Short mmCIF file of C-alpha atoms in Angstrom, two decimals:
data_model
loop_
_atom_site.label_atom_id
_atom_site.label_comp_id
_atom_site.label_asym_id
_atom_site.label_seq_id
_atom_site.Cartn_x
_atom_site.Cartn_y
_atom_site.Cartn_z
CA UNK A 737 -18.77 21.86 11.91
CA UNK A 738 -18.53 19.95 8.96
CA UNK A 739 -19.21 21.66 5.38
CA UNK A 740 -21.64 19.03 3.47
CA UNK A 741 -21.15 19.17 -0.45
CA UNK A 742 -23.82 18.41 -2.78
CA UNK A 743 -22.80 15.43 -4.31
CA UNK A 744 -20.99 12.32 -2.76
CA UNK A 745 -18.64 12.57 -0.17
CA UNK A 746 -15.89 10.03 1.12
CA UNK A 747 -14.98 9.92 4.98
CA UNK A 748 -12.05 7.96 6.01
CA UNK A 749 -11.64 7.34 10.19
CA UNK A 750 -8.07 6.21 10.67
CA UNK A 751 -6.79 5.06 14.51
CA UNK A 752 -6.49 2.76 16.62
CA UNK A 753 -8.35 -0.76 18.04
CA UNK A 754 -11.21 2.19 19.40
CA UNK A 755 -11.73 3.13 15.72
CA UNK A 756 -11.21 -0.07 14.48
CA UNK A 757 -13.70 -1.13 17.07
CA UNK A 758 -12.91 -4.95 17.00
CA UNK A 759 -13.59 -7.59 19.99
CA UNK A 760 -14.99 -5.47 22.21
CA UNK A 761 -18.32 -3.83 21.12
CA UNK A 762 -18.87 -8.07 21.20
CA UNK A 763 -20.62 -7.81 18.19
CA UNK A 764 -22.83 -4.00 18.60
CA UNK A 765 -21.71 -1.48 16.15
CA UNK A 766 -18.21 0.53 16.92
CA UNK A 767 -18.21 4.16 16.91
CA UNK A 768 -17.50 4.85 12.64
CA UNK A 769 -20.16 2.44 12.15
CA UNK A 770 -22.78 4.55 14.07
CA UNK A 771 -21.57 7.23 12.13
CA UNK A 772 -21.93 5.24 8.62
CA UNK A 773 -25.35 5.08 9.42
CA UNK A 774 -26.26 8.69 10.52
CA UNK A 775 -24.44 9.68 7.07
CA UNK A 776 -25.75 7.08 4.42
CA UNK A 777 -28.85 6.67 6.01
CA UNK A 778 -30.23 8.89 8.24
CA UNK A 779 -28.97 11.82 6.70
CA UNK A 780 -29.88 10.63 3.12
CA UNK A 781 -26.44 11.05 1.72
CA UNK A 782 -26.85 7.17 0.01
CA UNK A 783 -23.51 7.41 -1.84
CA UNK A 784 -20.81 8.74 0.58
CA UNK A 785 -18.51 6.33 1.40
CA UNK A 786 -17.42 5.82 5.10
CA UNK A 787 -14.24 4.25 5.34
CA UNK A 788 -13.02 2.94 8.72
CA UNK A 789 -8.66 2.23 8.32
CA UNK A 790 -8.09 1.90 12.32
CA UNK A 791 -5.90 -0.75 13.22
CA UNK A 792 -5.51 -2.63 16.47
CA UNK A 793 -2.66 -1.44 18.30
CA UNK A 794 -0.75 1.40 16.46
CA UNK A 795 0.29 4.52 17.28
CA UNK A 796 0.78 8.11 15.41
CA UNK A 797 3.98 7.11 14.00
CA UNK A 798 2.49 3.86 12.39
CA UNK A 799 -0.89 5.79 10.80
CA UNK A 800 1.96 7.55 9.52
CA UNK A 801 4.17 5.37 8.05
CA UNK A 802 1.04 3.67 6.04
CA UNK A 803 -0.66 6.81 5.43
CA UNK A 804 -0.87 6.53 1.60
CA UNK A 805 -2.34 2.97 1.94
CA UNK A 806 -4.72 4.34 4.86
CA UNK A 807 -5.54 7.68 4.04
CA UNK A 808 -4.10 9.27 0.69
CA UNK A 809 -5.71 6.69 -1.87
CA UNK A 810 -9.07 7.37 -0.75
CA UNK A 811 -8.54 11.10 -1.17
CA UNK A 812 -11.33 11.87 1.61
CA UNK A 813 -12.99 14.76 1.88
CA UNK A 814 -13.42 14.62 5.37
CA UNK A 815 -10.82 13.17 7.41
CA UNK A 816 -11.08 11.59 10.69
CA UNK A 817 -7.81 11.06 13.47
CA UNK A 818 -8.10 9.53 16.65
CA UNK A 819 -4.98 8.22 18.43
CA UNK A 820 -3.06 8.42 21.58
CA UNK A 821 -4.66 5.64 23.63
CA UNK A 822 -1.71 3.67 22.90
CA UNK A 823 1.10 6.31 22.08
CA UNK A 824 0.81 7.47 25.39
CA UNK A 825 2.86 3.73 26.72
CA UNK A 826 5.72 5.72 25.98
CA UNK A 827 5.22 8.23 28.50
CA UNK A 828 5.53 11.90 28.35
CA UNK A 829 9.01 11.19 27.00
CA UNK A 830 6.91 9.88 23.75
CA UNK A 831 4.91 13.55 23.10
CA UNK A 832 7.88 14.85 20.89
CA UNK A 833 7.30 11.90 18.67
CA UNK A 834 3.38 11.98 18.70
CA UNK A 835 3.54 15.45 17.83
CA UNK A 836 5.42 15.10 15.09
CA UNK A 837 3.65 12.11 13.29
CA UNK A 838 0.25 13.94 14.19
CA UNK A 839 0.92 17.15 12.62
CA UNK A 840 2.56 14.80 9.39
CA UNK A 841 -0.71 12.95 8.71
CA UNK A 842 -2.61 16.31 8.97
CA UNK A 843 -0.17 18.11 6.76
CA UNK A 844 -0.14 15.09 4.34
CA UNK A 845 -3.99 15.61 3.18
CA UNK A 846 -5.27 17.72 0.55
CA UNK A 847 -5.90 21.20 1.29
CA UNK A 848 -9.84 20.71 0.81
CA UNK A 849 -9.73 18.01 3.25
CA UNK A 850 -11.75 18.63 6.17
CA UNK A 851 -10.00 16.47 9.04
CA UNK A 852 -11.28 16.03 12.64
CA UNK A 853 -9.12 15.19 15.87
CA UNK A 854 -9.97 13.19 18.41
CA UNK A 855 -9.01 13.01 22.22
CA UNK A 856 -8.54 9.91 23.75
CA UNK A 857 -11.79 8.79 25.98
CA UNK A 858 -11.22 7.92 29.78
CA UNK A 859 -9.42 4.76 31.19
CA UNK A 860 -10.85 3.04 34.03
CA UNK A 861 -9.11 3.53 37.41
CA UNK A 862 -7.34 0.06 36.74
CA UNK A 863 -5.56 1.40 33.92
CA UNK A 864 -4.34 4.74 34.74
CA UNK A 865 -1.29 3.75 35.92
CA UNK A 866 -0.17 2.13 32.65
CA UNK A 867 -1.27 4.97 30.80
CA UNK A 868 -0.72 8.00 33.21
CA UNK A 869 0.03 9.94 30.46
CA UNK A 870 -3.14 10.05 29.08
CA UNK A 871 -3.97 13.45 29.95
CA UNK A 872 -0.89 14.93 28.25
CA UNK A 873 -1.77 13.40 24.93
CA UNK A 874 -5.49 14.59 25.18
CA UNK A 875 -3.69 17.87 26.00
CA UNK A 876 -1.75 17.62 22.95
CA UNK A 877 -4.56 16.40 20.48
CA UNK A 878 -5.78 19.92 21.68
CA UNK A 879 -3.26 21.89 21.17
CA UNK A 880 -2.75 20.00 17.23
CA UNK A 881 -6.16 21.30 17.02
CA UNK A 882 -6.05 24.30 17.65
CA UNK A 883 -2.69 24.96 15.43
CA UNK A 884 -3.95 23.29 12.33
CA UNK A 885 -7.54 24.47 12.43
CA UNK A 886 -8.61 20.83 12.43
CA UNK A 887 -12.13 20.74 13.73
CA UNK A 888 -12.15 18.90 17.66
CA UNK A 889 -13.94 16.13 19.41
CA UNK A 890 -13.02 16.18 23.07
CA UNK A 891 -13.68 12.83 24.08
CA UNK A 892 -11.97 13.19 27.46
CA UNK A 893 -14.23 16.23 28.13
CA UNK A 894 -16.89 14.41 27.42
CA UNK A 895 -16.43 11.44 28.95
CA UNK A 896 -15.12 13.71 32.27
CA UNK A 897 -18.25 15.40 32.59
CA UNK A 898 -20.61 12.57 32.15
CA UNK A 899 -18.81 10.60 34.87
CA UNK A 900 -16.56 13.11 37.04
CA UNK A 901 -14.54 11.04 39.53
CA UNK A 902 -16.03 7.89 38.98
CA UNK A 903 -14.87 5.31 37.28
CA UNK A 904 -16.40 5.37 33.62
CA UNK A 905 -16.37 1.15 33.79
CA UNK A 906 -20.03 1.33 32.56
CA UNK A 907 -18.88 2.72 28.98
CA UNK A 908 -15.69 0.56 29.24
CA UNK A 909 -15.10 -3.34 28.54
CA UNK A 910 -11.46 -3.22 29.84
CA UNK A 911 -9.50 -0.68 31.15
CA UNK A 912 -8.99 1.37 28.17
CA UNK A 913 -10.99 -0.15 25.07
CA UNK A 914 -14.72 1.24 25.00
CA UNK A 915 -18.17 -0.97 24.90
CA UNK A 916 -21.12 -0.71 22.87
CA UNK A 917 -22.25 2.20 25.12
CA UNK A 918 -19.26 3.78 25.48
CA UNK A 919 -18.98 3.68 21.45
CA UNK A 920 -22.68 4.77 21.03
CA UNK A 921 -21.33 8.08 23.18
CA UNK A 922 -18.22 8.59 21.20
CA UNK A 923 -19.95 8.51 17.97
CA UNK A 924 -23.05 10.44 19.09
CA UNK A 925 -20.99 13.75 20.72
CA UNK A 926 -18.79 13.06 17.13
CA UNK A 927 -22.06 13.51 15.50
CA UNK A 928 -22.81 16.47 17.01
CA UNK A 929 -19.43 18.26 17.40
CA UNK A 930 -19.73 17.76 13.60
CA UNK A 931 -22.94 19.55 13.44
CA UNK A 932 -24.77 16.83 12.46
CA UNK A 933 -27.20 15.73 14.88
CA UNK A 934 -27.61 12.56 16.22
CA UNK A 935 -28.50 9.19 16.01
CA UNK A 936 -31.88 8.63 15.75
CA UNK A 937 -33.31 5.56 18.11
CA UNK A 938 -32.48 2.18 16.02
#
């Protein structure tokens, strides 16, 4: 659960094209957005600031290699991590590395930083071969979590027990980026692993 202060808070959500949310919420608000608007509005909190740094594409290792520019400047006090859909193209062979930059961004924020992991979501069928290695990385997101105290959002879990076996295409766009839906879900079970309710109806 997130700790709300009195006075203004800054979030920063670094990651990846999901966090980013670009092209394929085809123009509906991404995931952070949702969650800009349960903080600064429905919540009341006017003047947080909700800063969304995901970028198309990267990894663990390139969050890291740009964390002052995406993360340290804005000195937030709650901070939000959610990678491996694409680290995981390297394979279990690539979890060494992940770990390594993962547990470096967490141990690169201030000690009164609250930060949140984040599993990857599902894939559809078509896309579990190029990224069979999803599971490990979820797996290891745990794990990161559990070490570091960082607060969890299972995704995967989620996502597994909404759809079970079946193919989650109808919270996808592609094989592995989410739609509006699927971002709607994402940012609603964020809200609430964070103890902070949920959207109300737009």
């Amino acid at each position: 659960m997130i700790r709300l202060a009195d006075g203004p808070m800054t979030w920063v959500a670094t990651g990846d094209s999901i966090t980013q949310a670009v092209l394929h919420t085809h123009g509906a608000r991404g995931w952070v957005e949702h969650l800009h608007e349960r903080v600064r509005w429905q919540l009341g909190r006017l003047t947080d600031v909700v800063v969304n740094t995901g970028v198309s594409a990267w990894g663990a290792a390139d969050v890291l290699a740009a964390r002052d520019h995406l993360i340290g400047r804005f000195e937030p006090d709650v901070l939000s991590v959610s990678l491996g859909t694409n680290d995981c193209l390297a394979g279990e062979d690539g979890l060494p590395r992940f770990h390594e930059a993962m547990r470096r961004i967490i141990d690169g924020a201030n000690p009164r930083t609250q930060v949140v992991l984040h599993t990857p979501a599902l894939v559809s069928a078509s896309g579990r071969e190029r990224r069979a290695a999803l599971p490990a990385y979820c797996r290891a997101v745990r794990e990161i979590a559990q070490d570091t105290g960082a607060l969890l959002v299972d995704h995967e879990a989620h996502w597994l027990e909404h759809h079970g076996t079946n193919d989650p295409i109808p919270w996808l766009d592609d094989p592995a980026h989410p739609n509006a839906a699927g971002h709607l879900q994402m940012a609603n079970h964020t809200l609430r692993v964070m103890g902070l309710g949920e959207l109300d109806p737009l």
